Tab-separated table of C-alpha atoms and ligand atoms in Angstrom:
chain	number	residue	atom	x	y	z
S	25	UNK	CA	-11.973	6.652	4.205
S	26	UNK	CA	-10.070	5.051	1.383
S	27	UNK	CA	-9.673	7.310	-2.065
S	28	UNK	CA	-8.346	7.087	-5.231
S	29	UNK	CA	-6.699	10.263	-6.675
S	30	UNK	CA	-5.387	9.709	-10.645
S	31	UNK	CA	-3.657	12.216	-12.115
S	32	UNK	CA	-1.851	12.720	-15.609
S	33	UNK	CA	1.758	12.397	-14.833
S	34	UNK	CA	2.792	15.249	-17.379
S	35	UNK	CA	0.525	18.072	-17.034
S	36	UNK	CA	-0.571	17.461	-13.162
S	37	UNK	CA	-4.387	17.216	-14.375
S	38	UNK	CA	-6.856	15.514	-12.076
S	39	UNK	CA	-9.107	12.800	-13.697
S	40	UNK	CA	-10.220	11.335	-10.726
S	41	UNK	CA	-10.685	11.162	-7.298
S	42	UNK	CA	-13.630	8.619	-5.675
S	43	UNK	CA	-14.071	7.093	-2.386
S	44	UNK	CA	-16.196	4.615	-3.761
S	45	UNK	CA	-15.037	1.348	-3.097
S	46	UNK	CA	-15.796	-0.173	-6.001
S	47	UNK	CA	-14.655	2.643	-8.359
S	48	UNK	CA	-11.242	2.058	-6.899
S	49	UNK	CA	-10.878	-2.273	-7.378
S	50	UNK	CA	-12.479	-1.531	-10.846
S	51	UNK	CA	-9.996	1.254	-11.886
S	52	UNK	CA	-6.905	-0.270	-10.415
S	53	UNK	CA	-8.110	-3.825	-11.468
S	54	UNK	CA	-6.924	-2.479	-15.111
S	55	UNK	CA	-3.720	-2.217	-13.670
S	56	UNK	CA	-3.065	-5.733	-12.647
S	57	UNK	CA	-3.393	-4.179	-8.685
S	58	UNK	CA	-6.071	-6.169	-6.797
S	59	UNK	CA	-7.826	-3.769	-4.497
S	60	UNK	CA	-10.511	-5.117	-1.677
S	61	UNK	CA	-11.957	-4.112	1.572
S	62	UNK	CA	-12.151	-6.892	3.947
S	63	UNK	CA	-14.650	-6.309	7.479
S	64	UNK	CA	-12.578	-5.340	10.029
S	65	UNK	CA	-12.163	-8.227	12.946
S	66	UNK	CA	-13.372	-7.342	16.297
S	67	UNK	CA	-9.887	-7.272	18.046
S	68	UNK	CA	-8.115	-3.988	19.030
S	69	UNK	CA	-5.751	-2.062	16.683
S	70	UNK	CA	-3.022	-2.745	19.082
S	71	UNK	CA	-3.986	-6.477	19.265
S	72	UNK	CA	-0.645	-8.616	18.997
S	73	UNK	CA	-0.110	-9.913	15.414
S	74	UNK	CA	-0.639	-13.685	16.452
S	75	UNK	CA	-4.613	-12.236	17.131
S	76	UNK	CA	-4.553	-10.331	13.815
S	77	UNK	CA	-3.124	-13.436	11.915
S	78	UNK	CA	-5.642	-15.853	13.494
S	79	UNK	CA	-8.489	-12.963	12.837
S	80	UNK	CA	-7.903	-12.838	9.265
S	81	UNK	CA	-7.348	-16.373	8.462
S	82	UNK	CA	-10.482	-17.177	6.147
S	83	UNK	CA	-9.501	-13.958	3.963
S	84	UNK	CA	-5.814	-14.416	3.658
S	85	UNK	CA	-6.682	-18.232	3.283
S	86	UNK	CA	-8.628	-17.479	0.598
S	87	UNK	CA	-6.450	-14.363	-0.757
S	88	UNK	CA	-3.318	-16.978	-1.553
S	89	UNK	CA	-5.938	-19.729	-2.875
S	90	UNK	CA	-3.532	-22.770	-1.526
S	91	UNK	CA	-0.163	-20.358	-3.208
S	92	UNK	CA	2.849	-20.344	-1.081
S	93	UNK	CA	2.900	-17.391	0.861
S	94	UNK	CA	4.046	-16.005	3.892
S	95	UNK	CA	2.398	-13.347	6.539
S	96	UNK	CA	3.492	-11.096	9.007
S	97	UNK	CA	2.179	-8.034	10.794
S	98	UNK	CA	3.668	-5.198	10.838
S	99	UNK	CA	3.489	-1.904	13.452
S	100	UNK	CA	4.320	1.680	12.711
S	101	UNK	CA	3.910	3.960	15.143
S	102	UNK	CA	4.371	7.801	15.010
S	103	UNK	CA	7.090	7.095	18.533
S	104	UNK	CA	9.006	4.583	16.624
S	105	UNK	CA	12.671	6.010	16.732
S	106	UNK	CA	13.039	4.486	12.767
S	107	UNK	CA	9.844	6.305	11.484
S	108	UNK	CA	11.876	8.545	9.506
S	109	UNK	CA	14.381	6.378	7.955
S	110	UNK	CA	11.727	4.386	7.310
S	111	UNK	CA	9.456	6.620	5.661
S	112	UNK	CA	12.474	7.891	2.892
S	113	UNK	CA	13.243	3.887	2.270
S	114	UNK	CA	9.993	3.864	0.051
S	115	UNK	CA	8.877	7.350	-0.310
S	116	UNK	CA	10.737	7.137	-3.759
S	117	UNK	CA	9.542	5.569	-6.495
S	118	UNK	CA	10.772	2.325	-6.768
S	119	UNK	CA	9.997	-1.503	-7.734
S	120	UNK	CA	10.233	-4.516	-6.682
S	121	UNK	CA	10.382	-7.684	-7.670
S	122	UNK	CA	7.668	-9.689	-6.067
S	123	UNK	CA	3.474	-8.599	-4.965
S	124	UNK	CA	4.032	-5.966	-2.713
S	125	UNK	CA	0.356	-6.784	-0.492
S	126	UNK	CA	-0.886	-5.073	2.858
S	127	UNK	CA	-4.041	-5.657	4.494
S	128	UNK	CA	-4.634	-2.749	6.813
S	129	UNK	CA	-6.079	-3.957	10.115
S	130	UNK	CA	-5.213	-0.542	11.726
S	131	UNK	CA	-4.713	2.736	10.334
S	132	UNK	CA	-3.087	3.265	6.989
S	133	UNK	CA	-0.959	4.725	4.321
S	134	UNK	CA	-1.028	5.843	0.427
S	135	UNK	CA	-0.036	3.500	-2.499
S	136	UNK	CA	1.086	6.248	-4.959
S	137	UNK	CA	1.729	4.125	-8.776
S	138	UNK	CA	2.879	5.216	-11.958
S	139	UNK	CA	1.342	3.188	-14.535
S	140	UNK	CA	1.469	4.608	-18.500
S	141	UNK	CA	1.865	7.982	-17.806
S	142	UNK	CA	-0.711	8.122	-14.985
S	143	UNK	CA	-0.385	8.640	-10.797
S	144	UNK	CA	-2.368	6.517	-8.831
S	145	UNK	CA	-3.055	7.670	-5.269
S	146	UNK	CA	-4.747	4.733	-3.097
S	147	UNK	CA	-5.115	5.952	0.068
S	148	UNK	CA	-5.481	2.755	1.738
S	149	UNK	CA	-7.196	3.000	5.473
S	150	UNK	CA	-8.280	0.152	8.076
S	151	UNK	CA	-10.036	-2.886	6.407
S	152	UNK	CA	-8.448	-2.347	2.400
S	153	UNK	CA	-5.902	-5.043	0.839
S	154	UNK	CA	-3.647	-3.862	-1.525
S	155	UNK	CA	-2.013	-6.030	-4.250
S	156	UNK	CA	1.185	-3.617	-6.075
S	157	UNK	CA	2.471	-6.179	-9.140
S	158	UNK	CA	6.172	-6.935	-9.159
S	159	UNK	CA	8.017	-4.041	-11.288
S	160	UNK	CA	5.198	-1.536	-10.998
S	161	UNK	CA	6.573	1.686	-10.171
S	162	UNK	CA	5.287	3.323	-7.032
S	163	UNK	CA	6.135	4.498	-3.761
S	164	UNK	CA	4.266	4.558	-0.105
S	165	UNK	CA	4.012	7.279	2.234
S	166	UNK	CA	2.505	7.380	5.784
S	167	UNK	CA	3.080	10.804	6.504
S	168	UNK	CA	5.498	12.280	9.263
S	169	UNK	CA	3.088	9.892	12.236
S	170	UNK	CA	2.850	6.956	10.408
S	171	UNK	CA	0.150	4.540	12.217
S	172	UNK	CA	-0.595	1.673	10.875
S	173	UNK	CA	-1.077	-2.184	11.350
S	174	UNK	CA	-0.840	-4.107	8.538
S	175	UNK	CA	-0.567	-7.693	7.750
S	176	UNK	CA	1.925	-8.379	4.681
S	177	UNK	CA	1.667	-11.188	2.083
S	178	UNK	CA	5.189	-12.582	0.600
S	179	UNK	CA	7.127	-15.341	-0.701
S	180	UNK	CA	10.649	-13.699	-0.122
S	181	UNK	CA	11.706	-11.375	2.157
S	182	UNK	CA	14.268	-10.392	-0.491
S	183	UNK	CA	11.249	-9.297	-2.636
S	184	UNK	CA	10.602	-6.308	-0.305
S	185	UNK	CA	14.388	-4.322	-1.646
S	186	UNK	CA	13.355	-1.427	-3.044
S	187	UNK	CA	15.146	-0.801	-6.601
S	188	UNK	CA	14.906	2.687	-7.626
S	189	UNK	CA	14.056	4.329	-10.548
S	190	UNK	CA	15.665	7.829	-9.873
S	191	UNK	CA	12.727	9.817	-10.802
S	192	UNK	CA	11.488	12.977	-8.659
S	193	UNK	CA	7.469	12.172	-9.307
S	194	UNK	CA	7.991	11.551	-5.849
S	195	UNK	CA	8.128	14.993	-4.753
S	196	UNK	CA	6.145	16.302	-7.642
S	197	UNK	CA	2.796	13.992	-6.055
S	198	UNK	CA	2.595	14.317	-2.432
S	199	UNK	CA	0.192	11.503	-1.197
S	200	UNK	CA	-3.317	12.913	-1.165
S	201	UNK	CA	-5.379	12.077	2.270
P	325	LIG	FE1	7.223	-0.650	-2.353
């Protein structure tokens, strides 16, 4: 089930944690980060990306409005050989500078953001879309057996380099699940 943990950054308070769906597009809505649950297409979580792609067509259609835009469909799972290397790549918090956007067909993974002094824990499962602005600070953790499928929105591959910021909030806010 998706969640939304916000915390102060400083003194580690809780403020709020919901599952409601809602709750979660209308609190990180005032952070610029479009947040929406899609219904999940009938095709298996394995199902090749072409079949996810073609699935999801009206939404993402609609999602990029006639924008440029590029999709893909991307795999984890926990036997990849890279799951590691790829789970340190962005489990600092970073930036970057395009949309960072995953629709979650399968699975899932946690959005952490640092916006003014807050952390923002979207725990994103099957059926959410997640829209990160360019230059937000955050990071994204799916745990030591990652599983997910996700389809990812872009313009530019490039936009997907992870700058860092050098900061250890990181460590100090473990996803939440
Ligand atoms: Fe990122």
């Amino acid at each position: 089930m998706s969640r939304l943990t916000v915390w102060d950054a400083k003194t580690k308070a809780q403020e709020l944690s919901t599952t409601d769906g809602a709750e979660i597009a209308a609190t990180l809505a005032k952070l610029g980060v479009r947040f929406e649950r899609w219904p999940l297409a009938a095709i298996p979580a394995d199902a090749s990306a072409e079949a996810v792609l073609e699935a999801y067509k009206p939404h993402l259609d609609a999602f990029l409005g006639g924008n440029a835009g590029s999709v893909d469909v991307l795999k984890l799972t926990p036997d990849n050989p890279n799951k590691d290397a790829l789970r340190q790549k962005f489990l600092s918090e970073h930036t970057h500078t395009e949309d960072e956007v995953r629709f979650f067909h399968a699975g899932g993974g946690n959005f952490i953001l640092h916006v003014t002094g807050k952390i923002y824990d979207a725990h994103c499962t099957a059926g959410d879309l997640i829209s990160v602005p360019a230059e937000t600070q955050h990071w994204f953790d799916a745990g030591e057996a990652p599983f997910f499928t996700a389809v990812r929105i872009f313009t530019d591959t490039s936009g997907w380099v992870p700058h860092y910021t050098g900061t250890d909030l990181a460590e100090k806010f473990p996803a939440t699940v």
